[in-house]
Short mmCIF file of C-alpha atoms in Angstrom, two decimals:
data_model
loop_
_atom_site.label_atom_id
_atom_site.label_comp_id
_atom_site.label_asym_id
_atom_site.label_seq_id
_atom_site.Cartn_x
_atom_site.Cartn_y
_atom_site.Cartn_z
CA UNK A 180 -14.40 6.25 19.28
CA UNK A 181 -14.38 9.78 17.46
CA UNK A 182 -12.01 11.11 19.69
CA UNK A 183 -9.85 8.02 19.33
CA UNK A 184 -10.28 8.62 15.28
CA UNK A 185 -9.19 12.36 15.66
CA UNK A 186 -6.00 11.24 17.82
CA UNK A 187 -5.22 8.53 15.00
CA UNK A 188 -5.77 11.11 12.38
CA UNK A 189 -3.68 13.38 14.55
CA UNK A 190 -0.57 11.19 14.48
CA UNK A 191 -0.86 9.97 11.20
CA UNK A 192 -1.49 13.27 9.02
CA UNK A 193 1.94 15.11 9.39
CA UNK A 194 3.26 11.33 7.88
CA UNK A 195 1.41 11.71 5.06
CA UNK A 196 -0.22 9.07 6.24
CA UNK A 197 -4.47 8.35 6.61
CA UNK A 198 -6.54 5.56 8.17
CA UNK A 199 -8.27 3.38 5.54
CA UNK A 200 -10.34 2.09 7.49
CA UNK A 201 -11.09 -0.51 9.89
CA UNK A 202 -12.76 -4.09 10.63
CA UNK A 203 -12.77 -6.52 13.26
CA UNK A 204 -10.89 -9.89 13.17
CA UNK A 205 -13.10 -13.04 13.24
CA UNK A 206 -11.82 -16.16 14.73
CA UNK A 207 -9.65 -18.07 12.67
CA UNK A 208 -8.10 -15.12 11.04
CA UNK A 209 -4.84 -14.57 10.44
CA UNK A 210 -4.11 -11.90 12.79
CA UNK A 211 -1.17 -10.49 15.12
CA UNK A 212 -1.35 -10.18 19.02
CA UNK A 213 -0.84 -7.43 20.71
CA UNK A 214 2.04 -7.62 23.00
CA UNK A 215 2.24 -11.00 21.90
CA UNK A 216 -1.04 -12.10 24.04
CA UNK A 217 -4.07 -9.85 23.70
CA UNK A 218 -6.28 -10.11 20.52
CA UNK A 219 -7.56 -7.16 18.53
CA UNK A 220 -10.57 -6.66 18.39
CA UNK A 221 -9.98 -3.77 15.62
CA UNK A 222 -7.34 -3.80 13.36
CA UNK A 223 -7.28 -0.12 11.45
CA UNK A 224 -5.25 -0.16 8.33
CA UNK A 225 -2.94 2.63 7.37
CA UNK A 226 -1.56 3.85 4.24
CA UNK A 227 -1.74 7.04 1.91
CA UNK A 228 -4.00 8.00 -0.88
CA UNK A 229 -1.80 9.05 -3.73
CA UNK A 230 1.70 10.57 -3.27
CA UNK A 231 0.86 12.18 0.15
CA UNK A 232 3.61 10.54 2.04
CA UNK A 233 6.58 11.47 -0.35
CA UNK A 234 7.57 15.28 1.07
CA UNK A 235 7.33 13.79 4.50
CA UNK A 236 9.97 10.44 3.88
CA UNK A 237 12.03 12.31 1.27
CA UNK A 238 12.57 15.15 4.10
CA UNK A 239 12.78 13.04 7.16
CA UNK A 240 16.22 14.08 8.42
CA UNK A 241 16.79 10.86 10.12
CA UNK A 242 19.09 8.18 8.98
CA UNK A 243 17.48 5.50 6.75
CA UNK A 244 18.05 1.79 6.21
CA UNK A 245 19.99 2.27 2.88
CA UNK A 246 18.83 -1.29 2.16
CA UNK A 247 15.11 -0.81 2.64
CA UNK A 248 14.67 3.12 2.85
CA UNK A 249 10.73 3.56 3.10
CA UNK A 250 9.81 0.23 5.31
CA UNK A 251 12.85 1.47 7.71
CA UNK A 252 10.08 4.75 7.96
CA UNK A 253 7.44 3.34 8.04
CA UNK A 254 8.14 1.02 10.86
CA UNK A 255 10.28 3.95 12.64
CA UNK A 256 7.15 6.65 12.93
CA UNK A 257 4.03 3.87 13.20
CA UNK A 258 5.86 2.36 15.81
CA UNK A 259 6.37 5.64 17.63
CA UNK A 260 2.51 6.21 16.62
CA UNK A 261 1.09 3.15 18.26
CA UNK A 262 3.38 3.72 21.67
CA UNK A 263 1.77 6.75 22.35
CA UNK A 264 -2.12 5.95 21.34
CA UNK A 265 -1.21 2.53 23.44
CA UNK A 266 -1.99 0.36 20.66
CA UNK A 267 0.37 -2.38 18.83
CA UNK A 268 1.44 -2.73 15.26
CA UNK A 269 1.80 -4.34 12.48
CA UNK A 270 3.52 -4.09 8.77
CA UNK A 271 2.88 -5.72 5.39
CA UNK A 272 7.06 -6.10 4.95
CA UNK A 273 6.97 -8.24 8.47
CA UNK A 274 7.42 -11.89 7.55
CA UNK A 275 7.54 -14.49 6.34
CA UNK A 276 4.86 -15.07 6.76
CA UNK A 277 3.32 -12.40 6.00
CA UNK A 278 0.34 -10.43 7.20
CA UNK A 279 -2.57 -10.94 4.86
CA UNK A 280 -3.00 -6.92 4.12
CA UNK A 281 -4.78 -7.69 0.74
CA UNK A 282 -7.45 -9.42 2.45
CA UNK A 283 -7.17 -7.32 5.49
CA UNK A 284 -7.93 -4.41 3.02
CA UNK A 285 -10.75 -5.71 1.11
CA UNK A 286 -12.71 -5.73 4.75
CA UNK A 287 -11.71 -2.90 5.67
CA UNK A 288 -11.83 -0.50 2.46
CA UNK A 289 -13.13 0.21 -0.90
CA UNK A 290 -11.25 -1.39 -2.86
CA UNK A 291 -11.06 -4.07 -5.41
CA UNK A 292 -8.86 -6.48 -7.09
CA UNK A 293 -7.63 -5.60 -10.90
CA UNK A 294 -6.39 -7.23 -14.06
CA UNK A 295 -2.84 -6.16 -12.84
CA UNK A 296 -3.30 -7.62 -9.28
CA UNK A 297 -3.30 -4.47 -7.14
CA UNK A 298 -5.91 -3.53 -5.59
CA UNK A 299 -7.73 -0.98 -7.41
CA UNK A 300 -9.43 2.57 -5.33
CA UNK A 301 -12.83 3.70 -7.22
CA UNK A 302 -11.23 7.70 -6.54
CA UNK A 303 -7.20 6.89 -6.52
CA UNK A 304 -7.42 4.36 -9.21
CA UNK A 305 -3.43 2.29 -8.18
CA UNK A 306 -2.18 5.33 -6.66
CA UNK A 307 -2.00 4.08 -3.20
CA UNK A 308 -0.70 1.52 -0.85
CA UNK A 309 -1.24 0.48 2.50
CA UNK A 310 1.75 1.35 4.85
CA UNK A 311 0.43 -0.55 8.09
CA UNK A 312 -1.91 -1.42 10.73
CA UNK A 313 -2.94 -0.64 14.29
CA UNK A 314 -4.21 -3.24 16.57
CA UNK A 315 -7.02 -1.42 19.22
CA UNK A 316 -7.33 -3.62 22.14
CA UNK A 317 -11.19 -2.94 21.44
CA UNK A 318 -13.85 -3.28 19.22
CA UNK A 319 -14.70 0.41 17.66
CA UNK A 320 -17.90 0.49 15.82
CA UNK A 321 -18.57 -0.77 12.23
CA UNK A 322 -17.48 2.06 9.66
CA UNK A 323 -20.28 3.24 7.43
CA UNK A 324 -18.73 1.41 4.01
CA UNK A 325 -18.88 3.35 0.86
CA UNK A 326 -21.17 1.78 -1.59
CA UNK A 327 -19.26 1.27 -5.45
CA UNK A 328 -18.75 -1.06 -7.77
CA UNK A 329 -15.04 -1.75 -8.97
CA UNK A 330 -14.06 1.09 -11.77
CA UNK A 331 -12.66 -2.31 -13.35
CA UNK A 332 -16.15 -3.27 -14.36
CA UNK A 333 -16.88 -0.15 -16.44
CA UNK A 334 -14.08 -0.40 -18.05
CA UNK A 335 -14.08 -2.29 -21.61
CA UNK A 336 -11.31 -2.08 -22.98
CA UNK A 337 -8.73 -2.83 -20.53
CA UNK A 338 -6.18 -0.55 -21.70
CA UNK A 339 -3.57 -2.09 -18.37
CA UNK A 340 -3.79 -5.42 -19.79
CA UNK A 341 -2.53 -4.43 -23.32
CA UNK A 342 0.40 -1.17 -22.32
CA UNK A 343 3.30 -3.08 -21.20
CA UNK A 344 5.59 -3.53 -24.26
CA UNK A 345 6.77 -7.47 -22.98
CA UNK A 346 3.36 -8.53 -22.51
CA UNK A 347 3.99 -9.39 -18.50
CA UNK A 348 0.76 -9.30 -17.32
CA UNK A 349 -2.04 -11.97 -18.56
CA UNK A 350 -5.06 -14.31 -17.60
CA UNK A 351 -2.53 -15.60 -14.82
CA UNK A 352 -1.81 -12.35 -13.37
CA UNK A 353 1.74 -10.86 -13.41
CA UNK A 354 4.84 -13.06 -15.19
CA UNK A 355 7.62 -11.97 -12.52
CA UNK A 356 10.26 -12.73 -14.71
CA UNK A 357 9.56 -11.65 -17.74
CA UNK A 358 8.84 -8.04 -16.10
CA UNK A 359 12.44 -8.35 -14.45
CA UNK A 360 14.06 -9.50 -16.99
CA UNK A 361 12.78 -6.61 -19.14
CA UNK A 362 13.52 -4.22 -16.18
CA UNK A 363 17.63 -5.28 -16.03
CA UNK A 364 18.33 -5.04 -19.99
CA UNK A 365 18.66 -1.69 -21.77
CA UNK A 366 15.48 -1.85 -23.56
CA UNK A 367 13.81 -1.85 -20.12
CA UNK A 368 15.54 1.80 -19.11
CA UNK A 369 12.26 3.31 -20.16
CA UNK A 370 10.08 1.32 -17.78
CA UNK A 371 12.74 2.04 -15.04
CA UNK A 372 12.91 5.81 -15.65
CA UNK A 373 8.95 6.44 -16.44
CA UNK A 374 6.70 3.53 -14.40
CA UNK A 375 4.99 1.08 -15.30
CA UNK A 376 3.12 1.35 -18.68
CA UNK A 377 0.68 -1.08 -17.42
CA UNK A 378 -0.10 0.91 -14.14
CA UNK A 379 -0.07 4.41 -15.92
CA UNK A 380 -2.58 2.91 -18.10
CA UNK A 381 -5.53 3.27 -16.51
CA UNK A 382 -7.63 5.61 -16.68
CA UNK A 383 -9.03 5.75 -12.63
CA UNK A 384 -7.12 8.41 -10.63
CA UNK A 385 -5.51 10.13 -12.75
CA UNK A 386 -5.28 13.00 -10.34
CA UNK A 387 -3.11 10.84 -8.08
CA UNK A 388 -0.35 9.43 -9.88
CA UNK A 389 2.96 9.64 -7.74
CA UNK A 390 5.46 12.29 -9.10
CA UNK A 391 8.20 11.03 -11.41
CA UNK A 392 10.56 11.07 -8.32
CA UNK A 393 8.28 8.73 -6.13
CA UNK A 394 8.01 6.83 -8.79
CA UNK A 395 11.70 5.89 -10.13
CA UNK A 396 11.80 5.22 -6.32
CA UNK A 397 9.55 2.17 -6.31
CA UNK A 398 10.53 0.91 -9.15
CA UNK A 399 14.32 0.44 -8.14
CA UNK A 400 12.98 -0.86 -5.00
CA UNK A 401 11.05 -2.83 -6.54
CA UNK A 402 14.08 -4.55 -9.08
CA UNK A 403 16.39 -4.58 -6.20
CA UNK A 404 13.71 -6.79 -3.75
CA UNK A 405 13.85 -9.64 -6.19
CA UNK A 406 17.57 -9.95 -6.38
CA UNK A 407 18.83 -12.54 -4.73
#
C-alpha cells in the first residue's frame, strides 16, 4: 500500500492536488464501478488543501472548456492519473445524479459540516474542496483517522452566520436566491469582486484563504452555474 500511496502522491502533487484520504464502500452505497463492472473496494478522495492547485490550472497551457474551465482540468489530468496507476475515476461535477462526495468525505476525512453548509477542515477552515476520486480495485488498509472535534463547536459566536450583508444563510442553510439575486445587481459587485463575506468570516484557516484571483474565479463560476 505505501508504495501505491507514494505513486498517488507522485501523480497528484505537480496538480496541486493531495489525497484526502480514503475508505471502503459498504454495500448499498452509492458508489461507481470501475470499468463499468468491478466494485471498489477503496475509493481515495482527491482535492487540495487551500489554494495549492491555482499556479498549476492557471498555467496549464492546454486549451480549456471556456464553459466549465476547472472541471474540464480536473477531469483532463485525473483521468490521465488513474490510466496510468490502473485505477478508475470519478468526479463530483459527473451527474445527475451525482456522486455523494459530501458523504464520501465525511468517511474518508476530517472534516465536518458548518452553519454555511461546506464542509469545514479543523487546519484549512473552508479553504478547500475535493476535486475527485480514485476507485482501487482493492481494499488498502484503514487510514489512521485524525482525532478533532469540529472548530464549529468552539466557536460562539458564529461570526459566518451574521457577515453576509442580505442575510442568505439561516437555520435552513443557504437561500439560493436571495444570494444570486444579490450577486447580479450592483450592490452585489462587492461580493463578486472580494468573496463571500460569510466564508471569509471565519476565523479557522486563515492561513489558507485562496488569493483574490482564485477567488473572483469561483465566484463567477459559481453565478454563471445557476443560470439557466
Amino acid at each position: 500500500m505505501q508504495r501505491g500511496l507514494s505513486a498517488v502522491r507522485a501523480a497528484l502533487t505537480p496538480l496541486g492536488l493531495v489525497e484526502r484520504g480514503w475508505f471502503w464502500p459498504k454495500a448499498g452505497d452509492q458508489v461507481p464501478l470501475i470499468d463499468g463492472v468491478l466494485r471498489p473496494g477503496t475509493i481515495l478522495l482527491v482535492g487540495h488543501l487551500g489554494g495549492t492547485l491555482w499556479d498549476p490550472f492557471r498555467n496549464d497551457p492546454d486549451p480549456a472548456d471556456p464553459v466549465h474551465p476547472l472541471d474540464h482540468w480536473t477531469r483532463s489530468h485525473l483521468s490521465r492519473v488513474a490510466a496510468a496507476l490502473g485505477v478508475g475515476v470519478c468526479f463530483p461535477f459527473d451527474g445527475p445524479p451525482f456522486w455523494p462526495f459530501p458523504t464520501w468525505a465525511k468517511r474518508a476525512d476530517s472534516v465536518f459540516d458548518s452553519p454555511l453548509g461546506l464542509l469545514i477542515h479543523p487546519r484549512h477552515g473552508l479553504w478547500h474542496a475535493y476535486r475527485g476520486a480514485l476507485l482501487l480495485p482493492h481494499r488498502w488498509p484503514a487510514p489512521v483517522r485524525r482525532s478533532s472535534p469540529s472548530p464549529c463547536v468552539r466557536c460562539a459566536d458564529r461570526p459566518c452566520l451574521t457577515a453576509c450583508p442580505v442575510t442568505a444563510f439561516g437555520p435552513g442553510g443557504l437561500r439560493l436566491e436571495r444570494c444570486l439575486w444579490h450577486l447580479r445587481a450592483e450592490t452585489g459587485r462587492e461580493c463578486l469582486d472580494q468573496g463571500c463575506r460569510a466564508r471569509a468570516a471565519c476565523p479557522v484557516g486563515r492561513e489558507s484563504i485562496y488569493s483574490l484571483e482564485q477567488i473572483r474565479f469561483h465566484m463567477r463560476a459559481f453565478v454563471e452555474s445557476r443560470i439557466s
